[in-house]
mmCIF file of C-alpha atoms and ligand atoms in Angstrom:
data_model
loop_
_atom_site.group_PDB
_atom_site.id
_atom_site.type_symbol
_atom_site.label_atom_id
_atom_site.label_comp_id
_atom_site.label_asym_id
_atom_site.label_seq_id
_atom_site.Cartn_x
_atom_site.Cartn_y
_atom_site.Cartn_z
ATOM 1 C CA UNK A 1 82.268 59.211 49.128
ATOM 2 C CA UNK A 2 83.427 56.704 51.695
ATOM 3 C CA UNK A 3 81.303 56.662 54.119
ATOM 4 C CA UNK A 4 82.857 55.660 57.748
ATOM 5 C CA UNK A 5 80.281 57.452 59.623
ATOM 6 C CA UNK A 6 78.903 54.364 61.449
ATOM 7 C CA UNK A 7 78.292 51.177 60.623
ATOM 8 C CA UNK A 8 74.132 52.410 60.531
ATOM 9 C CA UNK A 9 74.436 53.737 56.794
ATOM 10 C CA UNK A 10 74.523 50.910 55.195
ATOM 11 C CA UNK A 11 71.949 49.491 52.700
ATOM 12 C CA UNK A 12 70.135 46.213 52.754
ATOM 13 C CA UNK A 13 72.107 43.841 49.925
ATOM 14 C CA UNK A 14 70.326 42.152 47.270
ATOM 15 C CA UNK A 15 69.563 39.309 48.349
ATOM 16 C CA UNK A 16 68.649 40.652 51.454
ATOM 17 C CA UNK A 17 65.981 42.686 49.566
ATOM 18 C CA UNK A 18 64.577 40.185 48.063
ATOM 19 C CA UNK A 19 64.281 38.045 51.094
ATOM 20 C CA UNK A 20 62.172 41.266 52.704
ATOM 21 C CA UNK A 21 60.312 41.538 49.411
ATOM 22 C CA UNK A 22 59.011 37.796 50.414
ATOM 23 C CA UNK A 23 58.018 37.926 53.827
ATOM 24 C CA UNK A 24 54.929 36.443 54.625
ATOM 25 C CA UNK A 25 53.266 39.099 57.113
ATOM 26 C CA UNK A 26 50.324 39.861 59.553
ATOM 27 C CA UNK A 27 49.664 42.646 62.049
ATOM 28 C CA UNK A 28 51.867 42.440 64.959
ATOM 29 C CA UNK A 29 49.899 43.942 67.555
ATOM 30 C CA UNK A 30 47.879 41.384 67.065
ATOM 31 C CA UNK A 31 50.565 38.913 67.287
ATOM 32 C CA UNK A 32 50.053 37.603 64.031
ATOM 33 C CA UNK A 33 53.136 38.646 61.637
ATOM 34 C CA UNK A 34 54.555 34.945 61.834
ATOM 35 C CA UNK A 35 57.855 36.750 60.143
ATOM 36 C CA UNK A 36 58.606 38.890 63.617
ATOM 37 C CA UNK A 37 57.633 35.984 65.599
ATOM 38 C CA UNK A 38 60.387 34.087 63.592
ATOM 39 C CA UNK A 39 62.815 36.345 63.949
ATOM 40 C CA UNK A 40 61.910 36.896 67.542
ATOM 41 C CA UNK A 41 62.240 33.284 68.842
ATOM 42 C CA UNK A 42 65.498 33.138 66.615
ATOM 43 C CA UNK A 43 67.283 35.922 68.136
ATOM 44 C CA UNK A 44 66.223 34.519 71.895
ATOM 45 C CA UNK A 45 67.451 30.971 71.066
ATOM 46 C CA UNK A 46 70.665 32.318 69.568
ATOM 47 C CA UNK A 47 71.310 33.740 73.225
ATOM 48 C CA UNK A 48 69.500 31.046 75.155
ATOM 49 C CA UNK A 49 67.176 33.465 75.891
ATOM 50 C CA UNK A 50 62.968 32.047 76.219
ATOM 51 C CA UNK A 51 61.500 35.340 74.279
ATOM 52 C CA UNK A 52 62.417 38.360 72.067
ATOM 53 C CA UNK A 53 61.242 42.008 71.534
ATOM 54 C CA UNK A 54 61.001 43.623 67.470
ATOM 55 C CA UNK A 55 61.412 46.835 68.117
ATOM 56 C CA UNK A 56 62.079 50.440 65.887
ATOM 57 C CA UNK A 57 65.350 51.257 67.273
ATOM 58 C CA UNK A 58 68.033 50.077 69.911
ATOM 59 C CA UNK A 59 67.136 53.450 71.871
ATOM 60 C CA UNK A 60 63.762 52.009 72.059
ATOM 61 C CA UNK A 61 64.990 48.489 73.287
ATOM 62 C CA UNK A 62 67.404 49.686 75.645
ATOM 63 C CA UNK A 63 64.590 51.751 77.223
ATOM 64 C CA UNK A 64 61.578 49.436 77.346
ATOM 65 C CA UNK A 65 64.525 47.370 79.282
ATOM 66 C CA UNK A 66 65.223 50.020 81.521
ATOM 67 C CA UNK A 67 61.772 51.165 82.654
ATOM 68 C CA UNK A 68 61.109 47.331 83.111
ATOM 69 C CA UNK A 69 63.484 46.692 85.944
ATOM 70 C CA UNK A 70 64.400 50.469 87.006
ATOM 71 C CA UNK A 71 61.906 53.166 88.187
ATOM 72 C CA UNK A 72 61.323 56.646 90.440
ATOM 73 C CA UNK A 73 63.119 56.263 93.461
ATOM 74 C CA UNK A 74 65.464 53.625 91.950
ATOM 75 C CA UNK A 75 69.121 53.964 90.437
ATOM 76 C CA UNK A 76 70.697 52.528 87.257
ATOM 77 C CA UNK A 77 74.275 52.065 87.706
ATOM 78 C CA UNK A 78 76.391 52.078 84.549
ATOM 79 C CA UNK A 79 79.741 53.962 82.747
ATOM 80 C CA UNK A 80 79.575 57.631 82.082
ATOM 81 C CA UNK A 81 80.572 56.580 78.483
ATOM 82 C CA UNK A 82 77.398 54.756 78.144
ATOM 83 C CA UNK A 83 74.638 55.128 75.290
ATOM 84 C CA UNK A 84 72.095 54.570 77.206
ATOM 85 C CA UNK A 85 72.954 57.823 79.373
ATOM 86 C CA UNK A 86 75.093 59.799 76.719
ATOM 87 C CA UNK A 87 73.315 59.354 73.420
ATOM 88 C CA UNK A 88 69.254 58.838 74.441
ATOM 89 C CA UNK A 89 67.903 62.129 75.213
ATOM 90 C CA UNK A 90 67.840 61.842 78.701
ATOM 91 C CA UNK A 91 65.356 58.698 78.250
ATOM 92 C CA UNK A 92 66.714 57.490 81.466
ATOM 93 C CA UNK A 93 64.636 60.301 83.650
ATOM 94 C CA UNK A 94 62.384 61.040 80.959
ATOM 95 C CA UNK A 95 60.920 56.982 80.330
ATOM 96 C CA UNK A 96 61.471 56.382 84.012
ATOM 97 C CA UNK A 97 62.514 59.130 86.234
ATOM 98 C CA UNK A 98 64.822 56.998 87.767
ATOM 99 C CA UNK A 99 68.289 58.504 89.238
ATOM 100 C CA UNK A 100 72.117 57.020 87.528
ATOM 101 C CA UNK A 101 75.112 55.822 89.092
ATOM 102 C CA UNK A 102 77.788 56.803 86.995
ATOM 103 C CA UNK A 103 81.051 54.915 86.789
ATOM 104 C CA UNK A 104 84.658 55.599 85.384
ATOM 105 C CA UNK A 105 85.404 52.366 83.542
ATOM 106 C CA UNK A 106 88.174 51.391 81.650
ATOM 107 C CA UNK A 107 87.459 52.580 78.156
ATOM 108 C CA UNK A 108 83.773 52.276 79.538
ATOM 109 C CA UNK A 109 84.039 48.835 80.939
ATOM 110 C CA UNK A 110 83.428 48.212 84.517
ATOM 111 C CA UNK A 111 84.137 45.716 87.155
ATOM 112 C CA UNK A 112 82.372 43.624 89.737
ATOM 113 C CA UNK A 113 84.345 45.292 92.141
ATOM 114 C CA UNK A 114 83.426 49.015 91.236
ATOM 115 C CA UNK A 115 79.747 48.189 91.178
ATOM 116 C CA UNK A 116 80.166 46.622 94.706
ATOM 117 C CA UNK A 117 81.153 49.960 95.987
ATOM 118 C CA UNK A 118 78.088 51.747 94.321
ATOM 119 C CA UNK A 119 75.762 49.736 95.617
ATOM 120 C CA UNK A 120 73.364 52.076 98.113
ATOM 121 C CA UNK A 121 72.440 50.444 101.356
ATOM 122 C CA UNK A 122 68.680 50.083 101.129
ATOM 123 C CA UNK A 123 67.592 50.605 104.424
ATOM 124 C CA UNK A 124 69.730 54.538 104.043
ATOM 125 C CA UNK A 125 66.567 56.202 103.277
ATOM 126 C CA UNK A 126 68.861 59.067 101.907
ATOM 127 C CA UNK A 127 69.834 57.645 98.539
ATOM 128 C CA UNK A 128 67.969 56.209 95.738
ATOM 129 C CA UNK A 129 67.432 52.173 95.755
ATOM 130 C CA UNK A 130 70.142 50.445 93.513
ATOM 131 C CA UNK A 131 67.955 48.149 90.981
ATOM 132 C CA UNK A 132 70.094 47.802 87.859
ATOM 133 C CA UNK A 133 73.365 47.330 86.451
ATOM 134 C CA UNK A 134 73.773 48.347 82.417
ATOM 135 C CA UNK A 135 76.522 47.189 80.549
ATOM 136 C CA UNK A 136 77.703 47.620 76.670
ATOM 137 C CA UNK A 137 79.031 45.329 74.915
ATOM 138 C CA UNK A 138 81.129 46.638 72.553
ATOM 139 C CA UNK A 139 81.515 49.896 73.778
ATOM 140 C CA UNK A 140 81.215 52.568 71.669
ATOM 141 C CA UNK A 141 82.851 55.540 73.569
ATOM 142 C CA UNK A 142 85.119 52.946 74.394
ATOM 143 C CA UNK A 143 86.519 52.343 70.712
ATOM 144 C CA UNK A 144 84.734 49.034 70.108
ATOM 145 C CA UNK A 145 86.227 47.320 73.290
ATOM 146 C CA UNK A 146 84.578 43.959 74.540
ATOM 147 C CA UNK A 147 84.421 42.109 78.054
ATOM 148 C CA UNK A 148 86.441 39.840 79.155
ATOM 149 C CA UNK A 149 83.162 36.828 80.095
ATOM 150 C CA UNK A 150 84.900 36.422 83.257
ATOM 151 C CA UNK A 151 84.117 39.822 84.353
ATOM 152 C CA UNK A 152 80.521 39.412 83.309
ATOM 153 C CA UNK A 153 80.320 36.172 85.672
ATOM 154 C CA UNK A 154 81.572 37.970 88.570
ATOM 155 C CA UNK A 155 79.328 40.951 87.757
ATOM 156 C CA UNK A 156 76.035 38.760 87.118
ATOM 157 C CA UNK A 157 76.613 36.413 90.382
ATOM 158 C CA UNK A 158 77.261 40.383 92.315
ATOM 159 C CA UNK A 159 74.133 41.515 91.057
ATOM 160 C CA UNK A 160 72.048 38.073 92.034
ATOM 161 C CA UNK A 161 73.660 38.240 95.513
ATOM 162 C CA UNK A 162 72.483 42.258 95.754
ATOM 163 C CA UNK A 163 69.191 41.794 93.990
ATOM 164 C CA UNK A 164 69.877 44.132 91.308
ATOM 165 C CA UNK A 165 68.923 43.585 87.514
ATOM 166 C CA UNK A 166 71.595 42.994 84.903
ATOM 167 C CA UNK A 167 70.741 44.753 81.447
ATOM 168 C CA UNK A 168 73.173 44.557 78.452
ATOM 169 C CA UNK A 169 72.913 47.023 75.670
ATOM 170 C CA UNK A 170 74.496 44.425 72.805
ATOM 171 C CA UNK A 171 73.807 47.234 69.832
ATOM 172 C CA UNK A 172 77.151 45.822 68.718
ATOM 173 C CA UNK A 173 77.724 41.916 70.765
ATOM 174 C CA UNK A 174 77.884 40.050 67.652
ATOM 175 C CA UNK A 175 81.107 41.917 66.985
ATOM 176 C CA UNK A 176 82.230 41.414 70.747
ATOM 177 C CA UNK A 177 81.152 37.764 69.998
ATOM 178 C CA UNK A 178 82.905 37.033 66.852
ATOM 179 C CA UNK A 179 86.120 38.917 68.039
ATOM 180 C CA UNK A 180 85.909 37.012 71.634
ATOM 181 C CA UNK A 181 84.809 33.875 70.084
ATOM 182 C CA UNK A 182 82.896 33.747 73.078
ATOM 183 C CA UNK A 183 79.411 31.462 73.070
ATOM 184 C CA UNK A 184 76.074 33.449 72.944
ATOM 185 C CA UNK A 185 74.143 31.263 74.872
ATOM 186 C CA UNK A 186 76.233 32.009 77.772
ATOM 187 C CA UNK A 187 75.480 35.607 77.713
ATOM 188 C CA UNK A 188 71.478 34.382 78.163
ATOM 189 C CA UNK A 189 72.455 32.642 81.759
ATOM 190 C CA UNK A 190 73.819 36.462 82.763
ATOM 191 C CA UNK A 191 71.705 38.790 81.312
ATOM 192 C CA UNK A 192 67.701 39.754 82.576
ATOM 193 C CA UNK A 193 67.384 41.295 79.492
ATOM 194 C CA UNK A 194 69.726 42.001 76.196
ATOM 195 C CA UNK A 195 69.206 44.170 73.494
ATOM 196 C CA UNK A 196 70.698 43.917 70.149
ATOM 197 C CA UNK A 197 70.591 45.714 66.979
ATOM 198 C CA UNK A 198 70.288 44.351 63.078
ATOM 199 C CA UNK A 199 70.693 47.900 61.833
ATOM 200 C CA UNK A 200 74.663 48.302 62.604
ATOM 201 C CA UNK A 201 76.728 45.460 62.344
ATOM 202 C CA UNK A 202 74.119 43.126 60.161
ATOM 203 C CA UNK A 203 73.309 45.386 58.035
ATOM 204 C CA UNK A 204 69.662 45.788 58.047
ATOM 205 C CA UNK A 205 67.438 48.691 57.165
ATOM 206 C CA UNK A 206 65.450 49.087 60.979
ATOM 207 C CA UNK A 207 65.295 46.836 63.519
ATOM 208 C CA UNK A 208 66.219 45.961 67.079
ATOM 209 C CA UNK A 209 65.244 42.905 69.603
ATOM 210 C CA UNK A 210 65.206 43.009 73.272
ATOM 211 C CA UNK A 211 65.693 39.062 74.343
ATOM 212 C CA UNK A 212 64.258 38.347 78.592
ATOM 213 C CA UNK A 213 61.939 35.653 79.958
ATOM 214 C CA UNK A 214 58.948 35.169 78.930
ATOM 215 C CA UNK A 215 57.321 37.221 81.986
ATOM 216 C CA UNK A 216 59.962 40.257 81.120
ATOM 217 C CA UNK A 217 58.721 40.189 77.311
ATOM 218 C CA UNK A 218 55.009 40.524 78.018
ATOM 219 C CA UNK A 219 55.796 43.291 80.194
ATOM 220 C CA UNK A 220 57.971 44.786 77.932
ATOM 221 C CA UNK A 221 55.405 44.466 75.319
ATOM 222 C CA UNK A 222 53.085 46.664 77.021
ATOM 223 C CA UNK A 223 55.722 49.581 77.586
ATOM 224 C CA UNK A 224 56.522 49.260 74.004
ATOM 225 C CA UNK A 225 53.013 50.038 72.871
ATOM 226 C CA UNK A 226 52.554 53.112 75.267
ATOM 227 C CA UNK A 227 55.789 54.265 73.670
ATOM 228 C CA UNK A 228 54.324 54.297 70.336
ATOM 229 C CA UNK A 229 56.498 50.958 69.224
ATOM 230 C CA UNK A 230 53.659 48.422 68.466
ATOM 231 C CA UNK A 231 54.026 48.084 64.460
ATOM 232 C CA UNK A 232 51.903 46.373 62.157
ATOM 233 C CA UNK A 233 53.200 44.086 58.805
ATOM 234 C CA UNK A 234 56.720 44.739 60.434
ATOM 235 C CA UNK A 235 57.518 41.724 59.216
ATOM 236 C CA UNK A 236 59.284 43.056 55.722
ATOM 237 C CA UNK A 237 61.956 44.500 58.306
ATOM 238 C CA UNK A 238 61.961 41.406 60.032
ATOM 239 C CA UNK A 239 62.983 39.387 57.326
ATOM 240 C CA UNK A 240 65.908 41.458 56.736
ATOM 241 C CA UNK A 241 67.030 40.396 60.398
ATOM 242 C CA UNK A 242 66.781 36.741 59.902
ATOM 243 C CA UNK A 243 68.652 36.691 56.747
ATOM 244 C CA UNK A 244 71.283 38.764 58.687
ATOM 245 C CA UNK A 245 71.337 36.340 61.842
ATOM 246 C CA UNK A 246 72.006 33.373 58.861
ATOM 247 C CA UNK A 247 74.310 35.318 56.430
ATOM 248 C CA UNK A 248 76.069 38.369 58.318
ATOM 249 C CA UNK A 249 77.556 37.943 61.663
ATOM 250 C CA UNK A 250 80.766 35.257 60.497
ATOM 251 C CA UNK A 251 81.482 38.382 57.705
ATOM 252 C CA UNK A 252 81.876 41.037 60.629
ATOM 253 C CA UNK A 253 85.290 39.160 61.167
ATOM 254 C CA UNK A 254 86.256 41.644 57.145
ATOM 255 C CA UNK A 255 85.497 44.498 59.327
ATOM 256 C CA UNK A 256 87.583 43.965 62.169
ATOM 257 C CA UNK A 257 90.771 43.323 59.974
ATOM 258 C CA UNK A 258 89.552 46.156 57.974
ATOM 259 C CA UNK A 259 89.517 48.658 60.933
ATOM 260 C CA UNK A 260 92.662 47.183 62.547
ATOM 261 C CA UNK A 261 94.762 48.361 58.703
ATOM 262 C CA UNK A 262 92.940 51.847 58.969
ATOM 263 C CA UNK A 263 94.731 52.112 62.372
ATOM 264 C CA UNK A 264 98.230 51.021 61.601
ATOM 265 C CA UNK A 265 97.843 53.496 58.473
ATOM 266 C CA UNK A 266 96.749 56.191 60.744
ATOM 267 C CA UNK A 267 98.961 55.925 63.589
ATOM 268 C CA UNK A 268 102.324 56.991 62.382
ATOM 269 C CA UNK A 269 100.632 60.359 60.450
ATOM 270 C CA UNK A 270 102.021 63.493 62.032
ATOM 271 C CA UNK A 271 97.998 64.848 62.258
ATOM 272 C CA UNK A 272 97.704 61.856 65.017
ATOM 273 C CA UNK A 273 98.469 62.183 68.222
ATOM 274 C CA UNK A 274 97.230 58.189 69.158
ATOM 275 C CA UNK A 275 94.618 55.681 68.156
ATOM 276 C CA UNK A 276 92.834 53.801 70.728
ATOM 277 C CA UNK A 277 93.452 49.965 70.289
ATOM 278 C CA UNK A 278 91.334 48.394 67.459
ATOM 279 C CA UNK A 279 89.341 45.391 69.139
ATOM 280 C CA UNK A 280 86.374 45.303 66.182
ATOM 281 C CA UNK A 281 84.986 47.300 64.140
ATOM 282 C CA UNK A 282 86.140 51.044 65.577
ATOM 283 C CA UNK A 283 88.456 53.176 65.023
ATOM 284 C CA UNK A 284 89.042 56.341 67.522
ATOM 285 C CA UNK A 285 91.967 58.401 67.026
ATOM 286 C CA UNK A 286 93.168 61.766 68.587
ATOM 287 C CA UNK A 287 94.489 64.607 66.782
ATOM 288 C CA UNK A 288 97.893 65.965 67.653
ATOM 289 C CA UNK A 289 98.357 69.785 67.976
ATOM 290 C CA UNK A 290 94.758 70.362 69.772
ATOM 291 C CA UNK A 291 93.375 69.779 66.085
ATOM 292 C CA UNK A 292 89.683 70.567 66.130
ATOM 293 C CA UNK A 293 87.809 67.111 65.676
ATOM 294 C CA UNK A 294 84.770 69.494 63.305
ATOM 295 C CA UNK A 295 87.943 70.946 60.749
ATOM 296 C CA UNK A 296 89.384 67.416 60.834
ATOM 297 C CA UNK A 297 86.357 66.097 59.086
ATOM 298 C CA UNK A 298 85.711 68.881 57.304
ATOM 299 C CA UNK A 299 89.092 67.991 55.626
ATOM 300 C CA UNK A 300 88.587 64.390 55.404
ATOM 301 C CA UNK A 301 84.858 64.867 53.648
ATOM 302 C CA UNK A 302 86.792 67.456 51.250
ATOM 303 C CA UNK A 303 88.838 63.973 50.645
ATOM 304 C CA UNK A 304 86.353 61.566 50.113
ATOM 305 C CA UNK A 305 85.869 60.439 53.540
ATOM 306 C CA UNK A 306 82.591 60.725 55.994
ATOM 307 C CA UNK A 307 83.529 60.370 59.484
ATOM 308 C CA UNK A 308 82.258 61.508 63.073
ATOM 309 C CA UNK A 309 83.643 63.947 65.719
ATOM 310 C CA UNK A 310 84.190 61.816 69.178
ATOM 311 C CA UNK A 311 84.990 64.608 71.052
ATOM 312 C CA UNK A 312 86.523 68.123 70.689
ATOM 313 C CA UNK A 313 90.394 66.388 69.015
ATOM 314 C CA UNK A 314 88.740 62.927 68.472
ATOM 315 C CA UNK A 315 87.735 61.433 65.507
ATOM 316 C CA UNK A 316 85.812 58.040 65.140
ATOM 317 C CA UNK A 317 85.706 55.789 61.943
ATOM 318 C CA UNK A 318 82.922 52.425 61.782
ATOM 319 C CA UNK A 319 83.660 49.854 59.199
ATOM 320 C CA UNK A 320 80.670 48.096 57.849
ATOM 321 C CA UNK A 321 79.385 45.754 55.228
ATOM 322 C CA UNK A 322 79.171 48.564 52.825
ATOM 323 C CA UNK A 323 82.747 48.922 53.367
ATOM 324 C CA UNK A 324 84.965 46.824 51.038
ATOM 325 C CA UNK A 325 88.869 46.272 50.389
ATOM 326 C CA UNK A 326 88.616 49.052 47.225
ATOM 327 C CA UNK A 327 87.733 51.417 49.078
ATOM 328 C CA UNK A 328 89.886 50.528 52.382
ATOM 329 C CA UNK A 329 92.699 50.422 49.472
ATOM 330 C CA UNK A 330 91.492 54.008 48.487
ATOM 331 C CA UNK A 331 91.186 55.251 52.056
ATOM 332 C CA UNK A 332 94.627 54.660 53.447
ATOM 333 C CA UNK A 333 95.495 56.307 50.384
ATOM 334 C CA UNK A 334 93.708 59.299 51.048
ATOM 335 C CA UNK A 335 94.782 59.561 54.790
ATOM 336 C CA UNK A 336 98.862 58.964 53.835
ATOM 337 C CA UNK A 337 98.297 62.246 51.174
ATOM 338 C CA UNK A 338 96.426 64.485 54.093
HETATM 339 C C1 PLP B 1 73.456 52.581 68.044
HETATM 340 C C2 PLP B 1 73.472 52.195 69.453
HETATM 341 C C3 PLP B 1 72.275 52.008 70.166
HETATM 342 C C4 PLP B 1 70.892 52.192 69.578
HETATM 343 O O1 PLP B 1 70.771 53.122 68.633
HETATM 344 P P1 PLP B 1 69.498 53.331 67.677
HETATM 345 O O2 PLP B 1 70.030 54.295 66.697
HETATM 346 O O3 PLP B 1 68.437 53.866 68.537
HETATM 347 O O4 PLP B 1 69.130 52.015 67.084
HETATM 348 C C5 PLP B 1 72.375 51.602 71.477
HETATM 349 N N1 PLP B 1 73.558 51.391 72.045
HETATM 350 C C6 PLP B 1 74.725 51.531 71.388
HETATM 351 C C7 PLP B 1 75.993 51.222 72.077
HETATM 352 C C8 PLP B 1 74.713 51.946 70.073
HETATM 353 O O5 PLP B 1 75.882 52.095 69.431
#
């Protein structure tokens, strides 16, 4: 089976195993796992950031961040195509019954300008206050699509001028980063608070880090505990991401060039109506003839292929590090025969 599910399924390599098998470790709670601290100070320098998060998941990142600078009363503006409101369970009332602005980005990117108009006058004492702006970076509704830094200047200096909190769900900004070539420790000057995760793109087992100030982290460590986050020898999983900050963000570069062939093989087949443009590592395509999405890949896994619905006629494919040029060589095969 090739599995093109998401770039979540893969398994830790090797070397990366043995690297975890290593890791010198203490109980985290009590701030003593030097391993997470490692990792944790890593990831913040690599963004220019002064502290990092470990957490369990990017859900539980993007949250923690969330219920840091949001709350009742409040509003988080952001794209309807957003994880954070599409894909966590309602976390955004739930963790901190705050209201949400959504916006109609392009491919789930928004502007400056479009948040301006959001924006609720605080003294209207009809509407919820506006306290934070989320972006994605890549998006995934989006088909993998990155920022254009510009945009991110003019949102961050919008936000400083209006008071509001800047949050970046990064789940996938290494991609963005390598595709952009854009420098990480420029998104640290923009960002209150950035969450990224080692289980997609780096190919770790677990793992996410939410990267603030030093004040934000210490807060955020407390809302992390309360949600049941605060782990103990962690620092197995930890090791994992510091091998993959050294060894597997350059490589993510294979995956791009990898997705971009699945798309050129896929976009002159009858059973495709059109394929979103390939920016990283996703491929969305659209089915021609008001093809069901759920027989689609029913087909496909018949064929040897695991992949994702992305809507009722789309049809989303992840390349990964598990994910070599066999088995692209295999796949375009497979889809030309369908
Ligand atoms: C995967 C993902 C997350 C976090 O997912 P977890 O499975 O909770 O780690 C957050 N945002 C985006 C855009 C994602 O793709």
């Amino acid at each position: 089976m090739i599995d093109l599910r998401s770039d979540t399924v893969t398994r830790p390599t090797v070397t990366m195993k043995e690297v975890m098998m290593e890791a010198e470790v203490g109980d985290d709670v009590f701030g003593e796992d030097v391993t997470i601290n490692t990792l944790e100070k890593k990831a913040a320098n690599y963004f220019g950031m002064e502290a990092g998060l470990f957490c369990p998941s990017g859900t539980m990142t993007n949250q923690i961040a969330i219920k840091l600078h949001s709350g009742p009363l409040t509003e988080v503006i952001c794209d309807q195509k957003s994880h954070v409101y599409l894909y966590e369970g309602g976390g955004i009332a739930y963790n901190s019954m705050a209201s949400v602005r959504l916006l109609d980005g392009d491919r789930g990117r928004i502007t400056a300008e479009m948040i301006a108009d959001n924006i609720n006058n605080p003294d209207d004492i009809h509407a919820p206050v506006s306290k934070l702006v989320s972006l994605e970076n890549t998006m995934n509704k989006g088909g993998g699509c990155f920022y254009d830094f510009q945009e991110i200047e003019k949102i961050s200096k919008l936000c400083k001028e209006k008071g509001l909190k800047l949050h970046l769900d990064g789940a996938r900004l290494f991609n963005a980063l390598v595709a952009s070539k854009d420098n990480a420790e420029k998104y640290g000057e923009h960002f209150n608070t950035i969450s990224i995760c080692l289980s997609k793109g780096l190919g770790c087992p677990v793992g996410s880090v939410l990267l603030g100030s030093v004040e934000d982290i210490k807060k955020a460590r407390r809302i992390r505990k309360v949600l049941g986050g605060g782990m103990r020898q962690a620092g197995f999983l930890a090791a994992a991401g510091i091998y993959a900050l050294d060894n597997h963000i350059e490589r993510l570069s294979e995956d791009h060039e990898r997705a971009k062939k699945l798309a050129y093989a896929l976009q002159d087949k009858s059973y495709v109506e059109k394929v979103l443009p390939v920016d990283t590592n996703i491929v969305i395509f659209t089915l021609s003839d008001k093809m069901l999405a759920a027989d689609f890949v029913n087909k496909l896994k018949e064929s040897g292929i695991l992949a994702v619905t992305f809507g009722k006629h789309d049809v989303r494919f992840v390349t990964h590090l598990d994910f070599n040029d066999q088995q692209l060589e295999k796949c375009i095969e497979i889809i030309s025969k369908l």
